[in-house]
Short mmCIF file of C-alpha atoms and ligand atoms in Angstrom, two decimals:
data_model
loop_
_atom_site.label_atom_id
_atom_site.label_comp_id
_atom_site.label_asym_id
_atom_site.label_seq_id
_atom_site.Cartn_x
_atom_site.Cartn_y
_atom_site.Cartn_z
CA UNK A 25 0.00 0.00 0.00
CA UNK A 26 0.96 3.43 -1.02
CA UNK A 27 1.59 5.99 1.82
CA UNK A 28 -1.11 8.39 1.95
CA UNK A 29 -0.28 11.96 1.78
CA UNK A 30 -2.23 14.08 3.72
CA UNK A 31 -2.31 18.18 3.60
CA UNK A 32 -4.85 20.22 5.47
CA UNK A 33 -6.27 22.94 3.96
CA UNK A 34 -6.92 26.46 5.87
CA UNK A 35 -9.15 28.63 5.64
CA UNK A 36 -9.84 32.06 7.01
CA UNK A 37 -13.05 33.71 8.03
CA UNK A 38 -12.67 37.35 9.34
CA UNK A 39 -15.05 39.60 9.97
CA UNK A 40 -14.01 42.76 11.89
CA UNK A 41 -16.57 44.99 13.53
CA UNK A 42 -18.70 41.96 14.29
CA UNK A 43 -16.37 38.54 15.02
CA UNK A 44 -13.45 37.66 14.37
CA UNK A 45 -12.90 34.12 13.97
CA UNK A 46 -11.09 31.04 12.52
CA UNK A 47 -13.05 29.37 11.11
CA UNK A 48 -14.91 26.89 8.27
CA UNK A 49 -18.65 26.92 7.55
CA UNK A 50 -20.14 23.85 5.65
CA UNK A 51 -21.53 24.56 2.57
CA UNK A 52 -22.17 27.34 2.53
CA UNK A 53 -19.67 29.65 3.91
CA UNK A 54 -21.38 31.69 5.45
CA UNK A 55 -25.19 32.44 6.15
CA UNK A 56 -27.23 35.59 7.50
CA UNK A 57 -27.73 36.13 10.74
CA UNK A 58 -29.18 37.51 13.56
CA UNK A 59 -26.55 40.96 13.31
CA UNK A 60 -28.02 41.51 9.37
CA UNK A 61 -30.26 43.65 8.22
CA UNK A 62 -32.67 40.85 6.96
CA UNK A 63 -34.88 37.74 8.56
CA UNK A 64 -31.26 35.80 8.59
CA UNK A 65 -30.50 31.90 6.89
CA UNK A 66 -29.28 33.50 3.51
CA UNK A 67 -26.21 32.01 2.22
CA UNK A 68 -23.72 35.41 1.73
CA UNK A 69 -22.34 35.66 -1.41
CA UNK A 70 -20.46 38.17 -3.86
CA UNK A 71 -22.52 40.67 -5.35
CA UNK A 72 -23.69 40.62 -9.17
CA UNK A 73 -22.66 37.12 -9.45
CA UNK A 74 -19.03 38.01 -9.52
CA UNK A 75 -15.64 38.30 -7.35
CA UNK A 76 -13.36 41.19 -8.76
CA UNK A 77 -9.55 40.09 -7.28
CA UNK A 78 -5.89 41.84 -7.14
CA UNK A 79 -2.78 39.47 -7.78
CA UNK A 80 0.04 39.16 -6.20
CA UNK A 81 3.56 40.46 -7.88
CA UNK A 82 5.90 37.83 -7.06
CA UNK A 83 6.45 34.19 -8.28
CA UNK A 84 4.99 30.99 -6.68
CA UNK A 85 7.63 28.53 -5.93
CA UNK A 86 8.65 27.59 -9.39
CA UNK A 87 6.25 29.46 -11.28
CA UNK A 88 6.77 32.72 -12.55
CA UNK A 89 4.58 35.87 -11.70
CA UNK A 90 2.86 35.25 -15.12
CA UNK A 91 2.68 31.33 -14.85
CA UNK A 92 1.11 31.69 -11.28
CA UNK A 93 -1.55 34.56 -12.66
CA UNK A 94 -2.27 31.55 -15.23
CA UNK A 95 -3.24 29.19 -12.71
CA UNK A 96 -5.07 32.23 -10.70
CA UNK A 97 -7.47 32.22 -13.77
CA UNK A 98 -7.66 28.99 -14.49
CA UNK A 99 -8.99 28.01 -11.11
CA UNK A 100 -11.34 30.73 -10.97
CA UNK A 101 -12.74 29.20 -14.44
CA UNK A 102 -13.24 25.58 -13.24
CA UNK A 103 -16.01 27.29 -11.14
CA UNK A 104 -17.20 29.86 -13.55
CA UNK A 105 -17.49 26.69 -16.35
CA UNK A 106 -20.30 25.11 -14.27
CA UNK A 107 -23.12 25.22 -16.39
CA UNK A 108 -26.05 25.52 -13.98
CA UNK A 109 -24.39 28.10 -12.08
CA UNK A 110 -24.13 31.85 -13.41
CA UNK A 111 -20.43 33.22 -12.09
CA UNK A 112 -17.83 35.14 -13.08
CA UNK A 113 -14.66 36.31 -11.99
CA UNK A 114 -12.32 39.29 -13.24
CA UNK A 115 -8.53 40.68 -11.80
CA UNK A 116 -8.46 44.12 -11.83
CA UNK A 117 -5.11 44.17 -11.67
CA UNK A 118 -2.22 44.02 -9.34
CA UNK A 119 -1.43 44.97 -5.51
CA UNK A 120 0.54 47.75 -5.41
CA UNK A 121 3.61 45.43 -3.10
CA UNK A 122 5.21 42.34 -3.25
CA UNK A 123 4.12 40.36 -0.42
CA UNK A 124 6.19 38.26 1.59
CA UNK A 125 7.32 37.72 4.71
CA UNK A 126 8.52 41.13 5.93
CA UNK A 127 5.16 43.22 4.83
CA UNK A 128 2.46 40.63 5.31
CA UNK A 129 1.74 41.38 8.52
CA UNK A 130 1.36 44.99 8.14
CA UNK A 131 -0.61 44.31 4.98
CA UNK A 132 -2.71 42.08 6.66
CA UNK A 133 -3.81 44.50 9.51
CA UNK A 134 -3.87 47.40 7.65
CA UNK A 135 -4.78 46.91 4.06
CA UNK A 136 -6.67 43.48 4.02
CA UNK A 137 -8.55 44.53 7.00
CA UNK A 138 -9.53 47.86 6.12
CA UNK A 139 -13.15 47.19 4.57
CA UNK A 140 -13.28 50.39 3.62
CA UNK A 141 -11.31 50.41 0.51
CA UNK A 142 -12.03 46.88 -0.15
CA UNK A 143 -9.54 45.34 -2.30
CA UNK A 144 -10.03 41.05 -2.90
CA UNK A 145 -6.06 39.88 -3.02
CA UNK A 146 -4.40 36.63 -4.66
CA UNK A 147 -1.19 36.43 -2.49
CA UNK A 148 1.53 34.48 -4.08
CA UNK A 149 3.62 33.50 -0.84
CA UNK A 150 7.13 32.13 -3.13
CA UNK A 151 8.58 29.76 -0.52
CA UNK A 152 6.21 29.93 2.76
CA UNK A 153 7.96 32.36 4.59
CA UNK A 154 5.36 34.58 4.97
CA UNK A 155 3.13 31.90 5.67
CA UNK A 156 5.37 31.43 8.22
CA UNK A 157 5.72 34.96 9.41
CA UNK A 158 1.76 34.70 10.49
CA UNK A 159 2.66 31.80 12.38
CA UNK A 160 1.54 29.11 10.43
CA UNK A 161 3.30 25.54 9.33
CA UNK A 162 4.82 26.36 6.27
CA UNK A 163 4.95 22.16 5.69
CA UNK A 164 2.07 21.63 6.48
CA UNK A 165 -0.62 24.56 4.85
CA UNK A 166 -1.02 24.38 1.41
CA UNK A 167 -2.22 27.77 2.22
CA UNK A 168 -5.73 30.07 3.06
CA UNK A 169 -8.63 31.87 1.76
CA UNK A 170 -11.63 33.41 3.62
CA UNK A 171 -13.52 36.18 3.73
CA UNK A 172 -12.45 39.06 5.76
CA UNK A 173 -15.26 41.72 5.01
CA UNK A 174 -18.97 41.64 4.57
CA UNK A 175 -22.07 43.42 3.82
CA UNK A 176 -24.85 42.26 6.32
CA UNK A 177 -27.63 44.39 4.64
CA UNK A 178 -27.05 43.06 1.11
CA UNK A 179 -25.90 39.43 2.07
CA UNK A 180 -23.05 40.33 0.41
CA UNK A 181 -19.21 39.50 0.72
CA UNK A 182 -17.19 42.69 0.30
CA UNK A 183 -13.24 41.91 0.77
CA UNK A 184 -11.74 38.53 0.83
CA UNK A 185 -8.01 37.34 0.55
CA UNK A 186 -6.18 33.77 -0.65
CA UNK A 187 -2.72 32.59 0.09
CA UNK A 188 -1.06 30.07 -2.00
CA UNK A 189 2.04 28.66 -0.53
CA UNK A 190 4.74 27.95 -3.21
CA UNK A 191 6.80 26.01 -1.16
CA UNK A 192 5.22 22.98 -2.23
CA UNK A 193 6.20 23.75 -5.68
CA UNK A 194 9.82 24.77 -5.76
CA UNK A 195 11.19 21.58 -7.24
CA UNK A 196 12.46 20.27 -4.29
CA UNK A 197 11.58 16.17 -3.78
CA UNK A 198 9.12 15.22 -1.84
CA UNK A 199 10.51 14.69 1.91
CA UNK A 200 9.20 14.84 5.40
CA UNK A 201 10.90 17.60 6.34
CA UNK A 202 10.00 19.07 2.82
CA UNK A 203 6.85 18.57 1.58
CA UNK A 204 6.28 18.79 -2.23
CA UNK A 205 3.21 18.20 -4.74
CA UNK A 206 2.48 18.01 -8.06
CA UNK A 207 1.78 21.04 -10.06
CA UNK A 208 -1.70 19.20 -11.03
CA UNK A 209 -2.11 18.57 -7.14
CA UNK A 210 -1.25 22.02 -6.47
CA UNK A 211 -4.16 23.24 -9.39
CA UNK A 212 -6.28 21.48 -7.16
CA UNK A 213 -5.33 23.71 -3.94
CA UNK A 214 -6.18 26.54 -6.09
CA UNK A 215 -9.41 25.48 -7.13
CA UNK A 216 -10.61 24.54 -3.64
CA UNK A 217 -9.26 27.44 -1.88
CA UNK A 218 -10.96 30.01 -4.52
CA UNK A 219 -14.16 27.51 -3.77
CA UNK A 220 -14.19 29.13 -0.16
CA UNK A 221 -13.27 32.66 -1.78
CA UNK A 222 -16.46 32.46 -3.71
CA UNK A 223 -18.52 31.38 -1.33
CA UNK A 224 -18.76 27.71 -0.55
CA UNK A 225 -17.65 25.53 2.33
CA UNK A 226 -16.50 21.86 2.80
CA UNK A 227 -18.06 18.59 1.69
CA UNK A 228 -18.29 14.82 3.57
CA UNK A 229 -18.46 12.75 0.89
CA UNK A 230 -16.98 9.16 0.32
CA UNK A 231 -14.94 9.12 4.02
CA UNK A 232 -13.95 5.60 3.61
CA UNK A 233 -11.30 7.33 1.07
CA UNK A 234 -9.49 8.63 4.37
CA UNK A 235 -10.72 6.63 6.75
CA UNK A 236 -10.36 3.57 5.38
CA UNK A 237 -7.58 3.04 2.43
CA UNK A 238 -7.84 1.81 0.01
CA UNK A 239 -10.21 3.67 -1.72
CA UNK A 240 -11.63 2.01 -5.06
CA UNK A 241 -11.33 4.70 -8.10
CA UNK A 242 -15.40 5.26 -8.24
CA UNK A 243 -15.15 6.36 -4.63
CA UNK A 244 -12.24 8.55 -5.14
CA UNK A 245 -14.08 10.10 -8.23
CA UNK A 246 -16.72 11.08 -5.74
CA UNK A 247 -15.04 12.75 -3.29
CA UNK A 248 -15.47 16.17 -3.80
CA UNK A 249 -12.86 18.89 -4.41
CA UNK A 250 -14.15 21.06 -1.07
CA UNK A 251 -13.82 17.95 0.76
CA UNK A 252 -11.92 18.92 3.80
CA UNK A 253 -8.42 17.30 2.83
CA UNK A 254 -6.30 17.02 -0.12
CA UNK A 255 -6.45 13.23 -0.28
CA UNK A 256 -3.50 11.69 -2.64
CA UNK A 257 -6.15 9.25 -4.33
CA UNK A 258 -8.27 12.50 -5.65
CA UNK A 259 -5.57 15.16 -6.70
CA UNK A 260 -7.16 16.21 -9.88
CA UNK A 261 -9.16 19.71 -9.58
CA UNK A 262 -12.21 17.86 -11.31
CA UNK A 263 -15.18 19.19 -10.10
CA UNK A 264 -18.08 16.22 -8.78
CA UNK A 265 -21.28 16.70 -8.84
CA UNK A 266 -21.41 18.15 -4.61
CA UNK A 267 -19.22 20.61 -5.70
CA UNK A 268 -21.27 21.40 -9.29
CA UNK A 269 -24.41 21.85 -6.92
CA UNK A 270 -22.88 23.76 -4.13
CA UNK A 271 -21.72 26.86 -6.06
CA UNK A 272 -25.13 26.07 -8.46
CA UNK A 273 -26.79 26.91 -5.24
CA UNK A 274 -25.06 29.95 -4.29
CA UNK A 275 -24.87 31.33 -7.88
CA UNK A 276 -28.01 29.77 -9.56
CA UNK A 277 -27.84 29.75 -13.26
CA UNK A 278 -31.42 30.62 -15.24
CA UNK A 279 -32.24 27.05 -16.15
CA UNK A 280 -30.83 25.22 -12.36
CA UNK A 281 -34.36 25.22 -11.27
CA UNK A 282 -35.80 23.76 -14.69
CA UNK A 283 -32.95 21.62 -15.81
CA UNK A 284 -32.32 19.98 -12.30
CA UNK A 285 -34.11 18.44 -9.47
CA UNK A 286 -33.89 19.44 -5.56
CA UNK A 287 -34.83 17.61 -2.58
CA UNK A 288 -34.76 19.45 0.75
CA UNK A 289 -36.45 18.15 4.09
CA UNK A 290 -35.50 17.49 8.06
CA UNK A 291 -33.48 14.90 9.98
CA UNK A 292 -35.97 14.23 12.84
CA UNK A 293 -34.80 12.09 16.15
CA UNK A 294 -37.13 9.27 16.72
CA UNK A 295 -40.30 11.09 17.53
CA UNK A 296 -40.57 12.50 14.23
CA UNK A 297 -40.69 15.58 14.98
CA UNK A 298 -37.77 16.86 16.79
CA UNK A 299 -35.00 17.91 14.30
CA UNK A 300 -31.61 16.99 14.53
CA UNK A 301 -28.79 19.55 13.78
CA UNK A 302 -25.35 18.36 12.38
CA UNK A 303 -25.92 15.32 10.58
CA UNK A 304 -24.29 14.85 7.35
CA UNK A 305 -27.21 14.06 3.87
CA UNK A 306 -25.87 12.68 0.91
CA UNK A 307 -28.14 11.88 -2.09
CA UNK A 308 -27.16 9.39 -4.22
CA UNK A 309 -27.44 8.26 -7.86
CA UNK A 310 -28.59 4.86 -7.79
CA UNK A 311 -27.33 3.93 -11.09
CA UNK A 312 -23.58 5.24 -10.06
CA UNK A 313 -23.70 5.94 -6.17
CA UNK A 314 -19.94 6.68 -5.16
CA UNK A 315 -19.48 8.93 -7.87
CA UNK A 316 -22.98 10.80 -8.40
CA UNK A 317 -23.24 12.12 -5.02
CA UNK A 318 -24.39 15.34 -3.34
CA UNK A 319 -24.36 16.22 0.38
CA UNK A 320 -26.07 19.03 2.89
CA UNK A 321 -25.85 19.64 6.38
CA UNK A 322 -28.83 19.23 8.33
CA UNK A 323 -29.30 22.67 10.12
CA UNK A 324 -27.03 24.26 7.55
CA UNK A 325 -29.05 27.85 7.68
CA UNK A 326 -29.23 27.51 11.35
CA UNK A 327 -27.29 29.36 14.45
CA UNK A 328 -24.90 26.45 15.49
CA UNK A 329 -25.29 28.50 19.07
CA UNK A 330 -29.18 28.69 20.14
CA UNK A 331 -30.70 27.17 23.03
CA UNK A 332 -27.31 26.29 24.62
CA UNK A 333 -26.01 28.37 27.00
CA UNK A 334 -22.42 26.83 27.13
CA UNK A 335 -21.93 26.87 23.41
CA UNK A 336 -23.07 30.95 23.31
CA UNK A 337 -20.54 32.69 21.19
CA UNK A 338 -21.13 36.28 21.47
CA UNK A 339 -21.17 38.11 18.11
CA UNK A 340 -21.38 34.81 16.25
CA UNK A 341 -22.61 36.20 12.76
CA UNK A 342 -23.58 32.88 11.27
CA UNK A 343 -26.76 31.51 10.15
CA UNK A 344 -30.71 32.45 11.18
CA UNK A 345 -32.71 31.77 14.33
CA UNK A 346 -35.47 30.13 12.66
CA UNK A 347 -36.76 26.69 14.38
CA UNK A 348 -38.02 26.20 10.94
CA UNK A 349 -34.60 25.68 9.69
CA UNK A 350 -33.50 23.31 12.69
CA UNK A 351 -32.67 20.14 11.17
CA UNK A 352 -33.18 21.56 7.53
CA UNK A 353 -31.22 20.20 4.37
CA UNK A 354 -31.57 21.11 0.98
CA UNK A 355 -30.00 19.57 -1.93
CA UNK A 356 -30.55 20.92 -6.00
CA UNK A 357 -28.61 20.77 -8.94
CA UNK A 358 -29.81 16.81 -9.29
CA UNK A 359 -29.77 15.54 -12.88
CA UNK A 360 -32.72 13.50 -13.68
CA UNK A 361 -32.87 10.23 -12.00
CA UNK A 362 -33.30 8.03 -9.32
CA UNK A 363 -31.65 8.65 -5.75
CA UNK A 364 -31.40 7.49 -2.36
CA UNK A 365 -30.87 9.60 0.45
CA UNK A 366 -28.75 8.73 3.63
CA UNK A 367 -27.88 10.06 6.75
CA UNK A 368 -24.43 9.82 8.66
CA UNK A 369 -22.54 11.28 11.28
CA UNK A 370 -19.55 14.01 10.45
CA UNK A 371 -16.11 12.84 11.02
CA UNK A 372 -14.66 13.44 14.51
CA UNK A 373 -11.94 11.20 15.33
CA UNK A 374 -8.44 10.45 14.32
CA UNK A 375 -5.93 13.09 13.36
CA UNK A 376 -7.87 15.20 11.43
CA UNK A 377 -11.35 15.91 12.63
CA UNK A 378 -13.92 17.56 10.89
CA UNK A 379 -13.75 20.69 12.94
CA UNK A 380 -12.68 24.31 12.81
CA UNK A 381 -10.40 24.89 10.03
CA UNK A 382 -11.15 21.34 8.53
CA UNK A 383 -14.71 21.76 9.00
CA UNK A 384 -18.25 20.90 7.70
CA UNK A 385 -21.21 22.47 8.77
CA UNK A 386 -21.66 24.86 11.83
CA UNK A 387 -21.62 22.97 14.59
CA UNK A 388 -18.02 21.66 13.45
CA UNK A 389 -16.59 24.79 12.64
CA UNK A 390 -18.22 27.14 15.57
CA UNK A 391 -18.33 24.34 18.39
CA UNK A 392 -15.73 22.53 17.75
CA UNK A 393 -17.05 19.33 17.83
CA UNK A 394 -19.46 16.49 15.39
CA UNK A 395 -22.19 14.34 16.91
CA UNK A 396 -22.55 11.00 16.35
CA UNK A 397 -24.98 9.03 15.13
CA UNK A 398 -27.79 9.22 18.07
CA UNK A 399 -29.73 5.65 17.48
CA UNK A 400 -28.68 2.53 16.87
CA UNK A 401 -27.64 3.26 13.23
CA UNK A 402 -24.26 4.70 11.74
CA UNK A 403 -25.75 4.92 8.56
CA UNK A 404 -29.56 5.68 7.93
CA UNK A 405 -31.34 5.76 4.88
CA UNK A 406 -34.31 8.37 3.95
CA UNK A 407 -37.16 5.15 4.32
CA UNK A 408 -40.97 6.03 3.42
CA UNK A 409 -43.38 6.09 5.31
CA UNK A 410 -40.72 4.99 8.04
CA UNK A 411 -41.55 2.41 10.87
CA UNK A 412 -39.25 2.03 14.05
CA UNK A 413 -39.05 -1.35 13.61
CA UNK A 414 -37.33 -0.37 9.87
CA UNK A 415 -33.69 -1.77 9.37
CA UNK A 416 -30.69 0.60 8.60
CA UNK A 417 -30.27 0.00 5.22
CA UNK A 418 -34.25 -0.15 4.06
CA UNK A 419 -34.44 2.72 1.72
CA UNK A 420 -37.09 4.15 -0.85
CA UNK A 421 -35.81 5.41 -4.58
CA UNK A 422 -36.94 8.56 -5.53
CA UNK A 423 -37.37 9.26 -8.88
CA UNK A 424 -36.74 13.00 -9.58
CA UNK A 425 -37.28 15.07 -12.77
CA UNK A 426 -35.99 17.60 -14.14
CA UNK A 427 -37.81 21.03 -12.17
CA UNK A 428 -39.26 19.08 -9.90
CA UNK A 429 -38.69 20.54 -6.23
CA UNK A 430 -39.37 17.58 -3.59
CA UNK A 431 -40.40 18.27 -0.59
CA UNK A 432 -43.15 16.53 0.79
CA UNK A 433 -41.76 12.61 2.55
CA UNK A 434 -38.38 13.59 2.82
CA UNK A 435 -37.79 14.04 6.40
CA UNK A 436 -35.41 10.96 8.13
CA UNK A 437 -36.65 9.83 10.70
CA UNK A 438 -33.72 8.46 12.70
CA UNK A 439 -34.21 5.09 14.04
CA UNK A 440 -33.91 4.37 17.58
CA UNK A 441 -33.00 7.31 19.07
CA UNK A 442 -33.87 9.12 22.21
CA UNK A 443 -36.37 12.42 21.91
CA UNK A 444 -34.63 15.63 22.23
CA UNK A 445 -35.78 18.75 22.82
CA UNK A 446 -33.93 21.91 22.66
CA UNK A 447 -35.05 25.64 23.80
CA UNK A 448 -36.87 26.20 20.89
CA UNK A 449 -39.80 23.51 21.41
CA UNK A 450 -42.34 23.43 23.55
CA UNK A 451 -41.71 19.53 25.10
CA UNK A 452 -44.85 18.22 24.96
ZN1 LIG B 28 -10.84 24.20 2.88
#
């Protein structure tokens, strides 16, 4: 067996006047809250469909200043190429400095942060150092992106930044001490880390392919490019279909909702009706299931904070107080077919956790922690109408066509599990 190579990605969510925080969201980034202008549990996103960007003057480990603005744009296209979504992308030019390890800091505080002359930068960090100089593992992080200012009133990011660490690319083989990838690999950094610039977060789909080596190629094909990890077994920057839908979502195109089916409902604990947050939804094709897969956090729109006093974060600015959206996923961008639809817990063990930096959904990135699976299954399939005498793996197809929106006898009902009730229902 091959030795697995295993990079985490970093991301950066900064938002001064309201929080300021380190952080993932699941997909989406980032959702409305309680501190906007507006009812809150709208994903944020960049105005008119399109992130305007600064580059960087330097090179990128071996690359040259021009070879590395080549890459720039062709990441940003692998998004913009998805045909159900409607986004663009355009540099306006470059920053005025070089950036490396003696002015980052200073153009971090003073420049990046300053929303009021908001200027989105691409910074091309040659050989880690500065990477270094804000106290990060240059070995280690393939590099950053994250917002850093928003709009609450319009739902709208404002300012956002990406670091690309070139070390990885210098030339240099591939050691412990000196970590190197692929320039292919290293496309694939780009392309997920302009994935959180636009918008989206990450994606739990196919964790047997890092769990559990080795992972067959159809699984591998399905594990999406915003999955939390770089895994070695799914290096190309090929978009699958989670990642097609996600920014499809965000950025719908004219013809998602008529081209493309949705299915959107509630995880419910055993009673039926109390909804479960944090629970990981994947869809399935059931003609190709590892590879024709989309996922959604249940509670995705939702505070990860309410109704517990220990988890409060004061100033949190994500996601809407709405019971209605406890529990809630929502899933579009679905070719025409037939699915299945499962539920499973998010991955919280080992070295690499699905949490904070690394994470997916709110309660993961904010808390700090996943659930498990509550009942007596790890793996639950969408079964109706469901019984609680139902085993794990009975499931119903559902046959979806293109515009249809389902919504009715979609909520899980999770098998065997206690009832819970939170501050926003009444107990009874
Ligand atoms: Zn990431």
């Amino acid at each position: 067996m091959s030795e697995t190579k295993i990079f985490r990605y970093f991301m950066l969510l900064i938002i001064p006047a309201l929080f300021a925080i380190t952080a993932t969201a699941g997909n989406p980034l980032l959702v409305s809250g309680p501190y906007g202008l507006n009812p809150g549990g709208q994903p944020y996103r960049w105005a008119d469909n399109t992130i305007f960007y600064y580059t960087d003057l330097g090179g990128l480990g071996n690359q040259t200043n021009a070879e590395a603005n080549a890459l720039v744009e062709e990441a940003f296209q692998v998004w913009a190429d998805v045909d159900t979504a409607d986004f663009h992308h355009d540099r306006l030019g470059e920053l005025d400095a070089d950036i490396n390890a003696s002015n980052i800091l200073d153009y971090y505080n003073n420049t990046i942060g300053n929303c009021n002359q908001p200027e989105t930068a691409i910074i091309y960090d040659r050989d880690g150092s500065a990477l270094e100089a804000m106290g990060y593992d240059y070995n280690s992080v393939l590099g950053f992106a994250g917002v850093v200012c928003i709009n609450p009133a319009e739902v709208h990011y404002t300012n956002g930044m990406a670091l690309l660490n070139g070390r990885f690319i210098d030339g240099q083989p591939n050691t412990p001490s000196h970590q190197s990838l692929t320039l292919d690999e290293f496309r694939s950094t780009f392309v997920h880390e302009f994935g959180h610039l636009i918008g989206l977060g990450h994606s739990q789909i196919n964790l047997n392919c890092l769990t559990d080596m080795p992972c067959p190629a159809e699984d591998s094909d399905g594990v999406p490019v915003m999955f939390p990890i770089l895994l070695e077994t799914s290096p190309e920057a090929i978009l699958t279909l989670d990642d097609r839908s996600s920014i499809s979502m965000l950025y719908p195109s004219a013809t998602l909702s008529t081209t493309t089916g949705r299915i959107r409902g509630h995880v419910m604990f055993s009673d039926g009706r109390t909804p479960a947050q944090g629970y990981n939804v994947v869809v399935r094709s059931v003609g190709s299931p590892r590879d024709t897969a989309v996922s959604s956090v249940s509670g995705f729109l939702f505070t990860p904070d309410a109704g517990n006093a220990l988890a409060f974060i004061p100033g949190l600015p994500y996601g809407s107080y709405d019971p209605a959206l406890i529990g809630y996923y929502d899933i579009a961008g679905l070719p025409p077919g037939e699915y299945t639809v499962e539920v499973e817990p998010i991955h919280n063990s080992g070295l690499y956790p699905f949490i904070y930096d690394s994470g997916v959904g709110p309660i993961g990135d904010y808390l700090g922690f996943q659930y498990k699976m509550p009942g007596r299954c790890d793996l639950q399939f969408l079964h109706n109408p469901s019984a609680p005498e139902d085993g794990c793996s009975d499931y119903s197809i559902l046959n979806i066509s293109a515009g249809q929106d389902l919504n009715v006898n979609t909520d899980i009902i999770l098998l065997g599990t206690p009832s819970r009730y939170d501050a926003w229902e009444d107990g009874d």
